[in-house]
mmCIF file of C-alpha atoms in Angstrom:
data_model
loop_
_atom_site.group_PDB
_atom_site.id
_atom_site.type_symbol
_atom_site.label_atom_id
_atom_site.label_comp_id
_atom_site.label_asym_id
_atom_site.label_seq_id
_atom_site.Cartn_x
_atom_site.Cartn_y
_atom_site.Cartn_z
ATOM 1 C CA MET A 942 271.174 115.201 137.674
ATOM 2 C CA LEU A 943 268.020 112.924 137.410
ATOM 3 C CA ASN A 944 269.937 110.280 139.362
ATOM 4 C CA ASN A 945 269.869 112.619 142.391
ATOM 5 C CA ILE A 946 266.184 113.596 142.125
ATOM 6 C CA ASN A 947 263.149 111.725 143.417
ATOM 7 C CA LEU A 948 260.820 112.194 140.441
ATOM 8 C CA ASN A 949 257.855 112.529 142.861
ATOM 9 C CA LEU A 950 259.373 115.826 143.767
ATOM 10 C CA LEU A 951 258.622 117.127 140.255
ATOM 11 C CA ARG A 952 254.924 116.358 140.719
ATOM 12 C CA SER A 953 255.002 118.086 144.139
ATOM 13 C CA LEU A 954 256.737 121.104 142.654
ATOM 14 C CA HIS A 955 254.148 121.391 139.895
ATOM 15 C CA VAL A 956 251.291 121.222 142.349
ATOM 16 C CA LEU A 957 252.959 123.729 144.693
ATOM 17 C CA LEU A 958 253.479 126.230 141.838
ATOM 18 C CA GLU A 959 249.885 125.819 140.718
ATOM 19 C CA GLU A 960 248.437 126.297 144.221
ATOM 20 C CA CYS A 961 251.058 128.637 145.802
ATOM 21 C CA HIS A 962 249.689 127.251 149.042
ATOM 22 C CA VAL A 963 251.187 124.445 151.100
ATOM 23 C CA SER A 964 248.015 123.029 152.695
ATOM 24 C CA ARG A 965 246.095 122.973 149.410
ATOM 25 C CA ALA A 966 249.027 121.288 147.719
ATOM 26 C CA ALA A 967 249.087 118.721 150.466
ATOM 27 C CA GLN A 968 245.426 117.953 149.922
ATOM 28 C CA ARG A 969 245.962 117.459 146.172
ATOM 29 C CA LEU A 970 248.972 115.276 146.731
ATOM 30 C CA HIS A 971 247.262 113.280 149.497
ATOM 31 C CA ILE A 972 250.151 113.756 151.921
ATOM 32 C CA THR A 973 250.605 115.763 155.092
ATOM 33 C CA GLN A 974 251.319 119.506 155.168
ATOM 34 C CA SER A 975 254.615 118.838 156.989
ATOM 35 C CA ALA A 976 255.642 116.411 154.245
ATOM 36 C CA VAL A 977 254.992 119.073 151.579
ATOM 37 C CA SER A 978 257.042 121.560 153.637
ATOM 38 C CA ARG A 979 259.921 119.098 153.721
ATOM 39 C CA GLN A 980 259.635 118.545 149.976
ATOM 40 C CA LEU A 981 259.661 122.297 149.378
ATOM 41 C CA ALA A 982 262.877 122.557 151.442
ATOM 42 C CA GLN A 983 264.473 119.814 149.318
ATOM 43 C CA LEU A 984 263.383 121.513 146.098
ATOM 44 C CA ARG A 985 264.822 124.847 147.265
ATOM 45 C CA ASP A 986 268.164 123.115 147.888
ATOM 46 C CA LEU A 987 268.071 121.336 144.503
ATOM 47 C CA CYS A 988 267.150 124.447 142.582
ATOM 48 C CA SER A 989 269.305 126.877 144.648
ATOM 49 C CA ASP A 990 266.256 129.161 144.695
ATOM 50 C CA PRO A 991 263.560 129.963 147.295
ATOM 51 C CA LEU A 992 260.890 129.128 144.558
ATOM 52 C CA LEU A 993 258.017 130.436 146.690
ATOM 53 C CA VAL A 994 258.386 133.475 148.922
ATOM 54 C CA ARG A 995 255.885 134.772 151.437
ATOM 55 C CA ASP A 996 253.926 137.969 150.778
ATOM 56 C CA GLY A 997 251.587 138.577 153.686
ATOM 57 C CA ASN A 998 249.295 135.481 153.831
ATOM 58 C CA ARG A 999 250.217 134.077 150.452
ATOM 59 C CA LEU A 1000 253.145 132.640 148.665
ATOM 60 C CA ILE A 1001 254.529 134.213 145.477
ATOM 61 C CA PRO A 1002 256.542 132.268 142.875
ATOM 62 C CA THR A 1003 259.992 133.586 141.996
ATOM 63 C CA PRO A 1004 260.991 134.159 138.337
ATOM 64 C CA ARG A 1005 262.992 130.916 138.494
ATOM 65 C CA ALA A 1006 259.836 129.084 139.714
ATOM 66 C CA LEU A 1007 257.681 130.453 136.918
ATOM 67 C CA LEU A 1008 260.270 129.277 134.312
ATOM 68 C CA LEU A 1009 260.302 125.819 135.930
ATOM 69 C CA LYS A 1010 256.484 125.693 135.923
ATOM 70 C CA GLN A 1011 256.427 126.319 132.124
ATOM 71 C CA LYS A 1012 258.759 123.345 131.622
ATOM 72 C CA LEU A 1013 256.785 121.144 134.049
ATOM 73 C CA ASP A 1014 253.515 121.957 132.326
ATOM 74 C CA ALA A 1015 254.852 120.528 129.112
ATOM 75 C CA LEU A 1016 256.829 117.649 130.716
ATOM 76 C CA LEU A 1017 254.028 116.325 132.977
ATOM 77 C CA GLY A 1018 251.440 116.788 130.192
ATOM 78 C CA GLU A 1019 253.448 114.303 128.156
ATOM 79 C CA PHE A 1020 253.907 112.011 131.202
ATOM 80 C CA ASP A 1021 250.154 111.902 131.781
ATOM 81 C CA HIS A 1022 249.761 110.189 128.388
ATOM 82 C CA PHE A 1023 253.017 108.233 128.362
ATOM 83 C CA LEU A 1024 251.255 104.934 129.188
ATOM 84 C CA ASP A 1025 248.149 105.513 127.085
ATOM 85 C CA ASP A 1026 247.178 102.307 125.291
ATOM 86 C CA LYS A 1027 245.523 104.228 122.408
ATOM 87 C CA PRO A 1028 245.267 107.717 121.054
ATOM 88 C CA PHE A 1029 242.751 110.130 122.490
ATOM 89 C CA ASP A 1030 239.172 109.318 121.352
ATOM 90 C CA PRO A 1031 236.509 111.903 122.109
ATOM 91 C CA LYS A 1032 233.849 109.241 122.259
ATOM 92 C CA ASP A 1033 235.556 107.932 125.472
ATOM 93 C CA TRP A 1034 235.911 111.380 127.088
ATOM 94 C CA GLN A 1035 234.042 111.624 130.347
ATOM 95 C CA GLY A 1036 233.877 114.632 132.694
ATOM 96 C CA GLU A 1037 232.841 118.267 132.411
ATOM 97 C CA LEU A 1038 234.058 120.921 130.031
ATOM 98 C CA ILE A 1039 233.629 124.558 131.251
ATOM 99 C CA LEU A 1040 233.381 127.262 128.549
ATOM 100 C CA SER A 1041 233.150 130.977 129.279
ATOM 101 C CA SER A 1042 232.177 133.994 127.169
ATOM 102 C CA SER A 1043 229.402 136.545 126.737
ATOM 103 C CA ASP A 1044 225.631 135.805 126.742
ATOM 104 C CA TYR A 1045 225.808 136.697 123.038
ATOM 105 C CA VAL A 1046 228.058 133.694 122.366
ATOM 106 C CA ALA A 1047 225.835 131.558 124.683
ATOM 107 C CA GLN A 1048 222.787 132.450 122.529
ATOM 108 C CA TYR A 1049 224.184 132.328 119.001
ATOM 109 C CA ILE A 1050 227.316 130.132 118.981
ATOM 110 C CA LEU A 1051 227.114 127.797 121.994
ATOM 111 C CA PRO A 1052 224.173 125.749 120.542
ATOM 112 C CA ASP A 1053 226.347 124.767 117.561
ATOM 113 C CA ILE A 1054 229.254 123.850 119.839
ATOM 114 C CA ALA A 1055 226.960 121.820 122.104
ATOM 115 C CA THR A 1056 225.534 119.925 119.107
ATOM 116 C CA LYS A 1057 229.022 118.990 117.812
ATOM 117 C CA LEU A 1058 230.208 117.912 121.276
ATOM 118 C CA ALA A 1059 227.015 115.772 121.794
ATOM 119 C CA GLU A 1060 227.713 114.043 118.468
ATOM 120 C CA GLN A 1061 231.491 113.554 118.829
ATOM 121 C CA ALA A 1062 231.987 113.362 122.625
ATOM 122 C CA PRO A 1063 228.589 112.078 123.867
ATOM 123 C CA GLN A 1064 229.818 111.311 127.432
ATOM 124 C CA LEU A 1065 231.211 114.801 128.004
ATOM 125 C CA ASP A 1066 229.171 117.277 130.105
ATOM 126 C CA LEU A 1067 229.179 120.948 129.143
ATOM 127 C CA ALA A 1068 228.952 123.962 131.492
ATOM 128 C CA TYR A 1069 228.861 127.618 130.609
ATOM 129 C CA SER A 1070 230.013 130.607 132.659
ATOM 130 C CA LEU A 1071 229.567 134.258 131.862
ATOM 131 C CA TRP A 1072 233.026 135.782 131.296
ATOM 132 C CA GLN A 1073 234.231 138.513 133.669
ATOM 133 C CA PRO A 1074 237.442 140.475 132.898
ATOM 134 C CA SER A 1075 238.846 139.607 136.353
ATOM 135 C CA PHE A 1076 239.021 135.919 135.257
ATOM 136 C CA LEU A 1077 241.976 136.669 133.022
ATOM 137 C CA ASP A 1078 244.416 136.853 135.929
ATOM 138 C CA CYS A 1079 243.136 133.680 137.637
ATOM 139 C CA MET A 1080 242.244 131.237 134.826
ATOM 140 C CA ASN A 1081 243.550 128.254 136.780
ATOM 141 C CA GLU A 1082 241.485 129.052 139.871
ATOM 142 C CA THR A 1083 238.256 129.584 137.838
ATOM 143 C CA GLY A 1084 238.299 126.005 136.497
ATOM 144 C CA ILE A 1085 237.438 127.407 133.046
ATOM 145 C CA HIS A 1086 238.880 125.259 130.202
ATOM 146 C CA LEU A 1087 238.213 127.657 127.284
ATOM 147 C CA ALA A 1088 237.147 131.298 127.190
ATOM 148 C CA SER A 1089 236.580 133.873 124.465
ATOM 149 C CA THR A 1090 236.517 137.598 124.885
ATOM 150 C CA MET A 1091 237.475 140.893 123.380
ATOM 151 C CA LEU A 1092 240.880 142.329 124.362
ATOM 152 C CA PRO A 1093 242.905 145.213 122.799
ATOM 153 C CA SER A 1094 246.017 143.072 122.366
ATOM 154 C CA LYS A 1095 247.192 139.482 122.700
ATOM 155 C CA PRO A 1096 246.995 138.460 126.443
ATOM 156 C CA GLU A 1097 250.346 137.442 127.807
ATOM 157 C CA GLN A 1098 249.285 135.449 130.838
ATOM 158 C CA VAL A 1099 247.334 132.792 128.968
ATOM 159 C CA SER A 1100 247.620 130.745 125.770
ATOM 160 C CA CYS A 1101 245.365 132.007 122.976
ATOM 161 C CA LEU A 1102 244.312 132.049 119.290
ATOM 162 C CA LYS A 1103 242.974 135.112 117.529
ATOM 163 C CA LEU A 1104 239.377 134.580 116.394
ATOM 164 C CA GLY A 1105 238.892 137.787 114.348
ATOM 165 C CA GLU A 1106 238.345 141.509 114.566
ATOM 166 C CA ASP A 1107 235.838 144.230 113.763
ATOM 167 C CA LYS A 1108 234.818 147.791 114.785
ATOM 168 C CA SER A 1109 231.926 149.445 116.654
ATOM 169 C CA VAL A 1110 228.740 150.599 114.951
ATOM 170 C CA CYS A 1111 225.489 152.153 116.166
ATOM 171 C CA VAL A 1112 222.318 150.017 116.423
ATOM 172 C CA MET A 1113 218.694 151.248 116.479
ATOM 173 C CA ARG A 1114 215.203 150.010 115.833
ATOM 174 C CA LYS A 1115 213.920 150.189 112.255
ATOM 175 C CA ALA A 1116 211.297 152.786 113.250
ATOM 176 C CA HIS A 1117 213.938 155.062 114.828
ATOM 177 C CA PRO A 1118 213.972 158.701 113.592
ATOM 178 C CA LEU A 1119 217.617 158.206 112.487
ATOM 179 C CA ALA A 1120 216.977 154.980 110.584
ATOM 180 C CA HIS A 1121 216.345 156.831 107.295
ATOM 181 C CA GLN A 1122 219.844 158.312 107.398
ATOM 182 C CA ASN A 1123 222.760 156.440 105.806
ATOM 183 C CA HIS A 1124 225.318 158.416 107.848
ATOM 184 C CA LEU A 1125 225.160 159.710 111.430
ATOM 185 C CA SER A 1126 226.735 162.826 112.797
ATOM 186 C CA VAL A 1127 228.200 163.164 116.310
ATOM 187 C CA GLU A 1128 225.203 165.371 117.161
ATOM 188 C CA ASP A 1129 222.820 162.569 115.987
ATOM 189 C CA LEU A 1130 224.686 160.117 118.184
ATOM 190 C CA ILE A 1131 224.371 162.152 121.390
ATOM 191 C CA GLN A 1132 220.845 163.435 120.718
ATOM 192 C CA TYR A 1133 219.288 160.109 121.907
ATOM 193 C CA PRO A 1134 219.852 158.094 125.058
ATOM 194 C CA HIS A 1135 221.923 154.936 124.922
ATOM 195 C CA ILE A 1136 221.808 151.336 126.205
ATOM 196 C CA LYS A 1137 225.002 149.715 127.533
ATOM 197 C CA VAL A 1138 225.630 145.986 128.027
ATOM 198 C CA THR A 1139 227.778 145.536 131.150
ATOM 199 C CA GLY A 1140 228.287 141.786 131.163
ATOM 200 C CA GLY A 1141 231.084 139.846 129.472
ATOM 201 C CA GLY A 1142 233.681 142.534 128.923
ATOM 202 C CA ASP A 1143 234.222 146.020 127.497
ATOM 203 C CA LYS A 1144 232.459 146.608 124.180
ATOM 204 C CA ASP A 1145 232.026 150.340 123.689
ATOM 205 C CA SER A 1146 234.570 152.384 125.654
ATOM 206 C CA HIS A 1147 236.446 153.195 122.365
ATOM 207 C CA ALA A 1148 233.409 155.226 121.329
ATOM 208 C CA ASP A 1149 233.285 157.027 124.628
ATOM 209 C CA ILE A 1150 236.914 157.966 124.427
ATOM 210 C CA ALA A 1151 236.530 159.262 120.831
ATOM 211 C CA LEU A 1152 233.481 161.326 121.953
ATOM 212 C CA LYS A 1153 235.368 162.813 124.849
ATOM 213 C CA GLU A 1154 238.280 163.815 122.574
ATOM 214 C CA LEU A 1155 235.692 165.614 120.358
ATOM 215 C CA GLY A 1156 234.182 167.356 123.390
ATOM 216 C CA TYR A 1157 230.984 165.308 123.633
ATOM 217 C CA LYS A 1158 229.492 162.781 125.999
ATOM 218 C CA ARG A 1159 226.580 160.401 125.436
ATOM 219 C CA ARG A 1160 223.882 159.676 128.003
ATOM 220 C CA ILE A 1161 223.707 156.051 129.173
ATOM 221 C CA ALA A 1162 220.008 155.752 130.051
ATOM 222 C CA LEU A 1163 219.916 151.945 130.551
ATOM 223 C CA LYS A 1164 222.528 149.509 131.726
ATOM 224 C CA VAL A 1165 221.787 145.768 131.492
ATOM 225 C CA PRO A 1166 224.068 142.693 131.903
ATOM 226 C CA PHE A 1167 222.675 140.756 128.890
ATOM 227 C CA PHE A 1168 222.349 141.397 125.175
ATOM 228 C CA SER A 1169 218.882 139.823 125.043
ATOM 229 C CA ALA A 1170 217.591 142.422 127.500
ATOM 230 C CA ALA A 1171 219.309 145.211 125.581
ATOM 231 C CA TRP A 1172 217.860 144.502 122.180
ATOM 232 C CA ASN A 1173 214.426 143.833 123.610
ATOM 233 C CA ALA A 1174 214.518 147.323 125.137
ATOM 234 C CA LEU A 1175 216.079 148.776 121.952
ATOM 235 C CA SER A 1176 213.209 147.508 119.768
ATOM 236 C CA ARG A 1177 210.638 149.352 121.905
ATOM 237 C CA ASN A 1178 211.991 152.891 122.114
ATOM 238 C CA ASP A 1179 214.360 155.375 120.472
ATOM 239 C CA HIS A 1180 217.441 154.441 122.429
ATOM 240 C CA LEU A 1181 220.722 153.838 120.588
ATOM 241 C CA MET A 1182 223.333 151.156 121.299
ATOM 242 C CA ILE A 1183 227.019 150.907 120.258
ATOM 243 C CA VAL A 1184 228.113 147.316 119.703
ATOM 244 C CA PRO A 1185 230.752 145.402 117.662
ATOM 245 C CA GLU A 1186 229.808 145.100 114.003
ATOM 246 C CA HIS A 1187 229.499 141.307 113.948
ATOM 247 C CA ILE A 1188 226.813 141.530 116.630
ATOM 248 C CA ALA A 1189 224.992 144.289 114.761
ATOM 249 C CA ILE A 1190 224.975 142.160 111.567
ATOM 250 C CA ASN A 1191 223.426 139.299 113.490
ATOM 251 C CA LEU A 1192 220.845 141.535 115.104
ATOM 252 C CA PHE A 1193 219.959 142.940 111.696
ATOM 253 C CA HIS A 1194 219.252 139.450 110.399
ATOM 254 C CA ASN A 1195 217.341 138.258 113.418
ATOM 255 C CA HIS A 1196 215.578 141.295 114.784
ATOM 256 C CA ASP A 1197 213.814 144.507 113.535
ATOM 257 C CA LEU A 1198 217.003 146.522 114.000
ATOM 258 C CA GLU A 1199 219.203 148.693 111.813
ATOM 259 C CA PHE A 1200 222.877 149.711 112.244
ATOM 260 C CA ARG A 1201 225.023 152.529 110.907
ATOM 261 C CA PRO A 1202 228.774 153.328 110.996
ATOM 262 C CA LEU A 1203 229.990 155.660 113.709
ATOM 263 C CA PRO A 1204 230.845 159.236 112.676
ATOM 264 C CA PHE A 1205 234.429 158.793 113.852
ATOM 265 C CA ASP A 1206 237.114 156.139 113.729
ATOM 266 C CA THR A 1207 237.804 153.772 116.636
ATOM 267 C CA PRO A 1208 240.375 151.071 117.176
ATOM 268 C CA SER A 1209 239.497 147.564 116.113
ATOM 269 C CA HIS A 1210 238.032 145.040 118.515
ATOM 270 C CA LEU A 1211 240.226 141.896 118.704
ATOM 271 C CA TYR A 1212 238.661 138.616 119.727
ATOM 272 C CA TRP A 1213 240.558 135.763 121.340
ATOM 273 C CA LEU A 1214 240.062 132.105 122.307
ATOM 274 C CA MET A 1215 242.049 131.587 125.535
ATOM 275 C CA TRP A 1216 243.064 128.779 127.874
ATOM 276 C CA HIS A 1217 245.488 128.135 130.736
ATOM 277 C CA PRO A 1218 248.978 127.114 129.455
ATOM 278 C CA LYS A 1219 248.828 123.944 131.464
ATOM 279 C CA TYR A 1220 246.467 122.573 128.725
ATOM 280 C CA ASP A 1221 248.887 123.370 125.809
ATOM 281 C CA ASN A 1222 249.997 119.765 125.357
ATOM 282 C CA ASP A 1223 246.860 117.940 126.591
ATOM 283 C CA SER A 1224 245.375 115.886 123.741
ATOM 284 C CA SER A 1225 241.807 116.139 124.825
ATOM 285 C CA HIS A 1226 242.029 119.917 125.271
ATOM 286 C CA ARG A 1227 243.783 120.297 121.909
ATOM 287 C CA TRP A 1228 240.877 118.442 120.292
ATOM 288 C CA VAL A 1229 238.142 120.463 121.894
ATOM 289 C CA ARG A 1230 239.808 123.853 121.426
ATOM 290 C CA GLU A 1231 240.133 123.095 117.681
ATOM 291 C CA LEU A 1232 236.402 122.237 117.602
ATOM 292 C CA VAL A 1233 235.414 125.414 119.489
ATOM 293 C CA PHE A 1234 237.802 127.555 117.440
ATOM 294 C CA SER A 1235 236.408 126.212 114.178
ATOM 295 C CA SER A 1236 232.782 126.764 115.334
ATOM 296 C CA MET A 1237 233.525 130.393 116.289
ATOM 297 C CA ARG A 1238 235.423 131.045 113.139
ATOM 298 C CA GLU A 1239 232.588 129.643 111.044
ATOM 299 C CA SER A 1240 230.182 131.995 112.825
ATOM 300 C CA SER A 1241 232.594 134.897 112.303
ATOM 301 C CA TYR A 1242 232.842 134.227 108.585
ATOM 302 C CA SER A 1243 229.079 134.037 108.237
ATOM 303 C CA ILE A 1244 228.565 137.498 109.823
ATOM 304 C CA GLY A 1245 231.607 139.209 108.338
ATOM 305 C CA MET A 1246 233.783 139.446 111.474
ATOM 306 C CA ILE A 1247 236.888 138.089 109.784
#
């Protein structure tokens, strides 16, 4: 069948399936929009499938197109390095790497990653973006190369590695009236106002669900987007805060804060390192995701997350 296919069509198909937009595909391929439309018509004939169908102002890939894209991601990833004269060397890597996670990771884990990258890939620039749950469904559009976040199960739409897991605990300042107690009751938990961190993903809804099932509700007196603002406020008043245990352990070691188990059971938090499947076979991405994964796992071991 390859004898009947212009191999440039495969690249055009790959770009079309990434963009789902004819004019943007034309810009990336450096050809006219009408040329892309003609190629799409050829591809539809070759595949006996519409590949992209219109839904309002956008194009939606068919199941057949999604299957072809998976194959093209792997095939073109290998082609990109087919004529490489030498194996990937991080010292030669130039460009920008975009990482995304919470401000907690930015403060406590990113410095170690940045140091390792500066030593091993000195020409690579590093950018950091605060993770938003909405990014999960549009990883390709965000430009993010690697992201870490908490999700209740393995995400299906991206490639990923499991970093670890833990459960929620309650954090308070050392001078808090409850700090002398080894165990908290539900009444203790709702007696004081709470602080909630809103940035970077869901961290405490499991506790709210458990409280609701028991017929209780806590008062969220302060909502802030960053952990640094939360624990600065926490250290100055009698607020409480529900966070994953690995964060509480780190706060205990670095701030005047205490933590206690919750008076009820909650599902485990699962942590994932994620990337768009198009990078699965990319040698530079494979190298950097192993470095980031190792750094995050080392941090997890040191604070008991794994």
